[in-house]
Tab-separated table of N, CA and C in Angstrom:
chain	number	residue	atom	x	y	z
A	154	MET	N	113.899	116.537	139.884
A	154	MET	CA	113.012	116.952	138.820
A	154	MET	C	113.093	115.924	137.691
A	155	HIS	N	111.947	115.513	137.175
A	155	HIS	CA	111.897	114.531	136.104
A	155	HIS	C	111.772	115.216	134.750
A	156	ALA	N	112.549	114.764	133.811
A	156	ALA	CA	112.470	115.308	132.458
A	156	ALA	C	111.366	114.587	131.695
A	157	PRO	N	110.600	115.291	130.879
A	157	PRO	CA	109.549	114.634	130.102
A	157	PRO	C	110.162	113.709	129.039
A	158	ILE	N	109.425	112.675	128.684
A	158	ILE	CA	109.880	111.737	127.661
A	158	ILE	C	109.485	112.287	126.291
A	159	LEU	N	110.443	112.390	125.413
A	159	LEU	CA	110.179	112.862	124.058
A	159	LEU	C	109.609	111.721	123.227
A	160	LEU	N	108.472	111.923	122.590
A	160	LEU	CA	107.862	110.875	121.779
A	160	LEU	C	108.744	110.468	120.612
A	161	THR	N	109.581	111.378	120.131
A	161	THR	CA	110.465	111.044	119.011
A	161	THR	C	111.515	110.021	119.412
A	162	LYS	N	111.730	109.837	120.706
A	162	LYS	CA	112.709	108.853	121.171
A	162	LYS	C	112.102	107.462	121.336
A	163	ILE	N	110.785	107.375	121.460
A	163	ILE	CA	110.164	106.074	121.729
A	163	ILE	C	109.204	105.622	120.635
A	164	MET	N	109.011	106.430	119.620
A	164	MET	CA	108.128	106.059	118.511
A	164	MET	C	108.908	106.117	117.202
A	165	PRO	N	108.778	105.081	116.362
A	165	PRO	CA	109.488	105.120	115.079
A	165	PRO	C	108.959	106.246	114.190
A	166	PRO	N	109.816	106.817	113.356
A	166	PRO	CA	109.365	107.888	112.461
A	166	PRO	C	108.466	107.342	111.361
A	167	HIS	N	107.712	108.218	110.764
A	167	HIS	CA	106.860	107.871	109.622
A	167	HIS	C	107.749	107.531	108.428
A	168	VAL	N	107.430	106.442	107.739
A	168	VAL	CA	108.195	106.053	106.552
A	168	VAL	C	107.506	106.653	105.327
A	169	PRO	N	108.180	107.538	104.596
A	169	PRO	CA	107.569	108.147	103.407
A	169	PRO	C	107.216	107.102	102.349
A	170	LEU	N	106.207	107.394	101.559
A	170	LEU	CA	105.764	106.462	100.520
A	170	LEU	C	106.825	106.251	99.450
A	171	ARG	N	107.634	107.252	99.190
A	171	ARG	CA	108.641	107.168	98.127
A	171	ARG	C	109.994	106.697	98.658
A	172	THR	N	109.990	105.828	99.658
A	172	THR	CA	111.224	105.309	100.229
A	172	THR	C	111.745	104.150	99.381
A	173	LEU	N	113.033	104.151	99.137
A	173	LEU	CA	113.663	103.079	98.381
A	173	LEU	C	113.589	101.789	99.186
A	174	ASN	N	113.055	100.731	98.592
A	174	ASN	CA	112.946	99.440	99.256
A	174	ASN	C	114.279	98.711	99.148
A	175	ARG	N	114.947	98.508	100.271
A	175	ARG	CA	116.254	97.844	100.300
A	175	ARG	C	116.037	96.406	100.773
A	176	VAL	N	115.811	95.516	99.834
A	176	VAL	CA	115.389	94.143	100.112
A	176	VAL	C	116.405	93.379	100.957
A	177	ARG	N	117.683	93.439	100.594
A	177	ARG	CA	118.701	92.696	101.352
A	177	ARG	C	118.816	93.191	102.779
A	178	LEU	N	118.783	94.497	102.961
A	178	LEU	CA	118.867	95.061	104.307
A	178	LEU	C	117.637	94.685	105.129
A	179	THR	N	116.472	94.782	104.531
A	179	THR	CA	115.243	94.418	105.241
A	179	THR	C	115.266	92.951	105.640
A	180	ARG	N	115.731	92.090	104.763
A	180	ARG	CA	115.831	90.659	105.065
A	180	ARG	C	116.774	90.418	106.250
A	181	ARG	N	117.903	91.112	106.261
A	181	ARG	CA	118.861	90.944	107.375
A	181	ARG	C	118.297	91.485	108.673
A	182	LEU	N	117.573	92.591	108.608
A	182	LEU	CA	116.975	93.132	109.824
A	182	LEU	C	115.881	92.209	110.360
A	183	HIS	N	115.107	91.598	109.465
A	183	HIS	CA	114.089	90.634	109.905
A	183	HIS	C	114.746	89.432	110.585
A	184	SER	N	115.878	88.976	110.056
A	184	SER	CA	116.557	87.850	110.696
A	184	SER	C	117.166	88.267	112.035
A	185	ALA	N	117.498	89.539	112.196
A	185	ALA	CA	118.037	90.032	113.465
A	185	ALA	C	116.978	90.035	114.561
A	186	LEU	N	115.701	89.966	114.202
A	186	LEU	CA	114.641	89.918	115.208
A	186	LEU	C	114.669	88.628	116.015
A	187	ASP	N	115.433	87.639	115.566
A	187	ASP	CA	115.573	86.380	116.307
A	187	ASP	C	116.491	86.530	117.520
A	188	TYR	N	117.207	87.632	117.607
A	188	TYR	CA	118.118	87.877	118.716
A	188	TYR	C	117.465	88.816	119.727
A	189	ARG	N	117.935	88.745	120.964
A	189	ARG	CA	117.364	89.591	122.010
A	189	ARG	C	117.682	91.065	121.794
A	190	VAL	N	118.895	91.346	121.355
A	190	VAL	CA	119.333	92.734	121.140
A	190	VAL	C	120.110	92.799	119.831
A	191	THR	N	119.832	93.821	119.058
A	191	THR	CA	120.575	94.058	117.824
A	191	THR	C	120.966	95.530	117.784
A	192	PHE	N	122.215	95.801	117.487
A	192	PHE	CA	122.697	97.172	117.330
A	192	PHE	C	122.907	97.441	115.855
A	193	LEU	N	122.453	98.583	115.412
A	193	LEU	CA	122.645	98.999	114.031
A	193	LEU	C	123.484	100.269	114.059
A	194	GLN	N	124.645	100.221	113.430
A	194	GLN	CA	125.565	101.348	113.471
A	194	GLN	C	125.956	101.749	112.059
A	195	ALA	N	125.847	103.030	111.776
A	195	ALA	CA	126.271	103.600	110.506
A	195	ALA	C	126.364	105.109	110.690
A	196	GLY	N	126.980	105.759	109.749
A	196	GLY	CA	127.133	107.201	109.827
A	196	GLY	C	125.814	107.935	109.610
A	197	ALA	N	125.850	109.223	109.860
A	197	ALA	CA	124.665	110.061	109.692
A	197	ALA	C	124.204	110.040	108.238
A	198	GLY	N	122.915	109.905	108.025
A	198	GLY	CA	122.358	109.960	106.682
A	198	GLY	C	122.340	108.640	105.930
A	199	TYR	N	122.694	107.536	106.574
A	199	TYR	CA	122.732	106.244	105.895
A	199	TYR	C	121.398	105.507	105.913
A	200	GLY	N	120.382	106.056	106.573
A	200	GLY	CA	119.051	105.462	106.542
A	200	GLY	C	118.751	104.477	107.660
A	201	LYS	N	119.457	104.595	108.774
A	201	LYS	CA	119.223	103.684	109.899
A	201	LYS	C	117.802	103.798	110.413
A	202	SER	N	117.357	104.998	110.670
A	202	SER	CA	116.007	105.204	111.213
A	202	SER	C	114.948	104.740	110.225
A	203	THR	N	115.135	105.026	108.956
A	203	THR	CA	114.174	104.604	107.936
A	203	THR	C	114.118	103.090	107.834
A	204	ALA	N	115.275	102.439	107.855
A	204	ALA	CA	115.320	100.977	107.765
A	204	ALA	C	114.636	100.339	108.963
A	205	LEU	N	114.916	100.851	110.147
A	205	LEU	CA	114.294	100.277	111.344
A	205	LEU	C	112.811	100.616	111.432
A	206	ALA	N	112.428	101.785	110.958
A	206	ALA	CA	111.017	102.157	110.978
A	206	ALA	C	110.204	101.241	110.076
A	207	SER	N	110.815	100.723	109.023
A	207	SER	CA	110.097	99.804	108.143
A	207	SER	C	109.762	98.503	108.860
A	208	LEU	N	110.495	98.173	109.908
A	208	LEU	CA	110.203	96.975	110.696
A	208	LEU	C	109.080	97.197	111.712
A	209	SER	N	108.721	98.436	111.952
A	209	SER	CA	107.726	98.716	112.992
A	209	SER	C	106.363	98.125	112.662
A	210	GLY	N	106.100	97.809	111.411
A	210	GLY	CA	104.845	97.170	111.040
A	210	GLY	C	104.902	95.659	111.164
A	211	SER	N	106.017	95.151	111.659
A	211	SER	CA	106.207	93.712	111.809
A	211	SER	C	105.258	93.148	112.870
A	212	THR	N	104.955	91.864	112.764
A	212	THR	CA	104.079	91.227	113.746
A	212	THR	C	104.824	90.885	115.024
A	213	ARG	N	106.134	90.957	115.000
A	213	ARG	CA	106.937	90.654	116.186
A	213	ARG	C	107.129	91.914	117.008
A	214	PRO	N	107.287	91.768	118.331
A	214	PRO	CA	107.487	92.943	119.186
A	214	PRO	C	108.784	93.674	118.832
A	215	LEU	N	108.721	94.973	118.859
A	215	LEU	CA	109.876	95.795	118.522
A	215	LEU	C	109.885	97.001	119.459
A	216	ILE	N	111.010	97.234	120.093
A	216	ILE	CA	111.144	98.396	120.978
A	216	ILE	C	111.998	99.425	120.265
A	217	TRP	N	111.506	100.627	120.218
A	217	TRP	CA	112.204	101.728	119.550
A	217	TRP	C	112.782	102.634	120.612
A	218	TYR	N	114.102	102.812	120.603
A	218	TYR	CA	114.725	103.770	121.516
A	218	TYR	C	115.946	104.353	120.855
């Protein structure tokens, strides 16, 4: 039996308009796009999903999982 794919696992979340712009973090994440794989690790509530979702509008390919 095959389990259905949850869209929340393959699509980045919506970034709210009132999100704090973290310039240094965004710059580092953009530079990480030069690598084949990048892991982002932090505790719950640190804004990992929000930071990565801000990259989803990038012109470079990005896989969300």
